[in-house]
Structures are given as structure tokens and as C-alpha cells.
Amino acid sequence: MDSLPGDHGRGGEAAAVSTRTKTPRARPAARAPYPFAAIVAQEEMLRALLVAAVDGSIGGVLVLGDRGTGKSTAVRALAALLPPMKAVEGCRFGCDPSDVAALCDACRGKARLRAIEVPVPVVDLPLGATEDRVAGALDIERALADGVKAFEPGLLARAHRGFLYIDEVNLLEDHLVDLLLDVAASGENLVEREGISIRHPARFVLVGSGNPEEGELRPQLLDRFGLCVEVRTPTDLPTRIEVIRRRDSYERDHAAFCAAWEKEQAKLRRRILAARAALPAIEVPDAALERAAQLCMALGTDGLRGELTLIRAARAHAALEGLSSVGDAELRAVASPALRHRLRRNPLDETSSSTRVDRAVGELFGP
């Protein structure tokens, strides 16, 4: 009995015919992420991500809030927005050719470094990832094929000089949290496996998101995030309608939607580049330092990381706004995300940390 066209339920015969007549199919183009510039509302989250894109030393961004409020969308949109960076050609870690002190061992051994432009990496760290996948491990394929011990870089190597994103970071397993804390503190990843000992640079901006109702973040990891922002479901009708309208337009024809927003994306990209160039010249007067210290003292924050983050974030914010120095307005703009996750719990004060920061800012800077 002859096989009918398209009948794949008849075993080897139909499969053999299909193999002979099959022509290679073009892989569908990757779907462009939702444009960063098209995100509606959530101003605090967007500002924090832009500030971290301007100054990576701020220490990353933690986004907490309701499900379905655009947390993951915003982080992934940032990847498409960021301008490309220069990297050493052929380097597995994406070393910066202009930063000799931070080169990996392989790049240090090269007589000449050739620079190429590559996209800024934004790497997802899934909750179920093994430690080997995150830190790197022995390259089993090369070990079996060639009998050599070679290092297979992990997610930390891929995220070097870029962003490491963890959705539901509050559910991350403790051993991965410990690993991230070690690498974040040293800026290097040390891997010792099966006779291999390798150290490579791993400096990245850590971005986490999660719903606090599903679990709390370990205090040690929480303190490592420079900025902590809260997102809420929009409560006003026009904003909700605009969010749905844009998202629906994107889902129906993402290519046309992205093309319509490319001009705004390019404008925002130029703004980031200008801010990065201006950042070293932004002045932080003594009056601003005093204001930052007064605010942290009023809130009772532990250590001095709060002041450092507040000043750095205010300086990056000033650069984004095209200003030449930091003043009260810039400190006020970033005070909540820089400080709300650094407050001690007060059993006599049940108000939220955001309210406590806003209250202290109002008392210090005025209404």
C-alpha cells in the first residue's frame, strides 16, 4: 500500500521518503524584545536600570513587586537598548582591551590585542542551574575526544562586563547565593575541579527580580544589591489601558512595533552614552556628601554602603539628566531605591521601609 502524502504514522518508509525530499528550513529570526522606551509607567524601575547601565559600580538592581508588572520585560529590554562594547577578539571572557589590569591570563599572554565590538551580555541564571553551569567546569567533550583537561566557562564568565539576571532571585538556592556573594565581592571566579584550577575576571551588574510574597531574600545577598525598587500594578485607568494597548500591538506585529519605537530607542541609547562620557566630570560637592550622611544617620542604616550607593546613584542620575553636579534633587530622586533595603526592622514602627525613607527625605529636604 502506498503511503499517503504527509502520513508520518507509517514508520520507516514514510520517514525515509521525508528524509530524501526534505529541504533545509531557514531558522526563524529571533523575536526582538519589547522596546525599553515603550514601557509604560514604572518610572522608578526604569530609572534604576538606566542608572546601573551608566555606572556599573553601583552594585546592581533588585526589582520586587507583583507578578505581571513588567519586571522581566524591562530587564530583557535593557539588553537590546545597550550600545555595543569593545572586547578582545577570541577571548572567552570578553576582556576589555583598554583595561590591561583586568585582562584574563590568556589575553595577558598575547603580544597584540585586537578589539572588536560585541553586544553587552545579559545572561539569565535559571533557578535550577547547577554550580558547574554557573561557575564553569571541565570540558567533558574535549576530555573524551582529545584527552586534555580544558575549562568550559559558565554563566559567570558569559556575564562578565554585562548583566546577570536572576528571576525569582528570592528562591535561589543557598549554595548559588554563596557563590554569587564570593564572586561579587572579589570580581573574580575561582574554579577548582578535577585537577583544573582557573581564575578569571567576573565583574557584572547583578539584576534580580521577585515577588516578596513568595519568600524573603537572604540579608547578605540583599545588601549586595545597590538599588532596590518596588513595582506595583497600575491603579489608574488610562495607564492600564495604555499598557494593554502597547503590549497587544507588540504581540500582533512585534517587528512593526519595534520599528515604530526605534527612534526613541536610539535617543535613549545616545543618552546613556553621553551620561557615561560625562560621569567622571560630575561634581559631588561637600554639601551633597553631608546631606547623604545626614539622611543615612536619620534612617539608622548599617555601615557606609548606603552613603556610597546614594552618592554614586545620584551622580549617574545627574549625568543622565545632563547636569554637572549633584544636588538635593538628585539625592532625593534615588534615595528610596538606594536605602529602602538597608533599614533595620523597627518593632515599634510598622510602616514600610519606603514610607520611612520618604518621611526622612521630607524632613531633611523639605516637602
mmCIF file of N, CA and C in Angstrom, residues 63-67 71 170 209-217 230-232:
data_model
loop_
_atom_site.group_PDB
_atom_site.id
_atom_site.type_symbol
_atom_site.label_atom_id
_atom_site.label_comp_id
_atom_site.label_asym_id
_atom_site.label_seq_id
_atom_site.Cartn_x
_atom_site.Cartn_y
_atom_site.Cartn_z
ATOM 1 N N VAL A 63 14.509 44.170 41.768
ATOM 2 C CA VAL A 63 13.156 44.633 41.435
ATOM 3 C C VAL A 63 12.154 43.714 42.118
ATOM 4 N N LEU A 64 11.405 44.263 43.036
ATOM 5 C CA LEU A 64 10.424 43.474 43.785
ATOM 6 C C LEU A 64 9.026 43.993 43.493
ATOM 7 N N GLY A 65 8.082 43.080 43.367
ATOM 8 C CA GLY A 65 6.719 43.541 43.156
ATOM 9 C C GLY A 65 5.794 42.471 42.650
ATOM 10 N N ASP A 66 4.607 42.909 42.279
ATOM 11 C CA ASP A 66 3.559 41.985 41.845
ATOM 12 C C ASP A 66 3.958 41.260 40.570
ATOM 13 N N ARG A 67 3.352 40.105 40.375
ATOM 14 C CA ARG A 67 3.550 39.389 39.113
ATOM 15 C C ARG A 67 2.875 40.152 37.975
ATOM 16 N N LYS A 71 8.539 43.318 35.174
ATOM 17 C CA LYS A 71 9.890 43.239 35.736
ATOM 18 C C LYS A 71 10.845 42.556 34.751
ATOM 19 N N ASN A 170 14.673 35.524 45.005
ATOM 20 C CA ASN A 170 14.425 35.165 46.400
ATOM 21 C C ASN A 170 14.259 33.658 46.591
ATOM 22 N N SER A 209 14.912 39.850 40.274
ATOM 23 C CA SER A 209 13.514 40.241 40.409
ATOM 24 C C SER A 209 12.788 39.152 41.167
ATOM 25 N N GLY A 210 11.699 39.522 41.788
ATOM 26 C CA GLY A 210 10.941 38.531 42.534
ATOM 27 C C GLY A 210 9.721 39.126 43.186
ATOM 28 N N ASN A 211 8.885 38.231 43.659
ATOM 29 C CA ASN A 211 7.687 38.634 44.386
ATOM 30 C C ASN A 211 7.934 38.368 45.868
ATOM 31 N N PRO A 212 7.990 39.396 46.705
ATOM 32 C CA PRO A 212 8.317 39.179 48.125
ATOM 33 C C PRO A 212 7.332 38.275 48.843
ATOM 34 N N GLU A 213 6.120 38.104 48.290
ATOM 35 C CA GLU A 213 5.156 37.212 48.935
ATOM 36 C C GLU A 213 5.572 35.753 48.815
ATOM 37 N N GLU A 214 6.495 35.438 47.904
ATOM 38 C CA GLU A 214 6.902 34.055 47.678
ATOM 39 C C GLU A 214 8.151 33.679 48.446
ATOM 40 N N GLY A 215 8.702 34.599 49.210
ATOM 41 C CA GLY A 215 9.882 34.281 50.002
ATOM 42 C C GLY A 215 10.792 35.488 50.147
ATOM 43 N N GLU A 216 11.536 35.512 51.253
ATOM 44 C CA GLU A 216 12.435 36.636 51.507
ATOM 45 C C GLU A 216 13.836 36.330 50.977
ATOM 46 N N LEU A 217 14.555 37.392 50.718
ATOM 47 C CA LEU A 217 15.926 37.274 50.228
ATOM 48 C C LEU A 217 16.876 37.239 51.418
ATOM 49 N N GLU A 230 10.586 49.007 43.887
ATOM 50 C CA GLU A 230 9.306 48.322 44.049
ATOM 51 C C GLU A 230 8.404 48.665 42.871
ATOM 52 N N VAL A 231 7.766 47.662 42.327
ATOM 53 C CA VAL A 231 6.818 47.901 41.235
ATOM 54 C C VAL A 231 5.439 47.436 41.678
ATOM 55 N N ARG A 232 4.461 48.154 41.242
ATOM 56 C CA ARG A 232 3.082 47.854 41.613
ATOM 57 C C ARG A 232 2.212 47.814 40.377
#
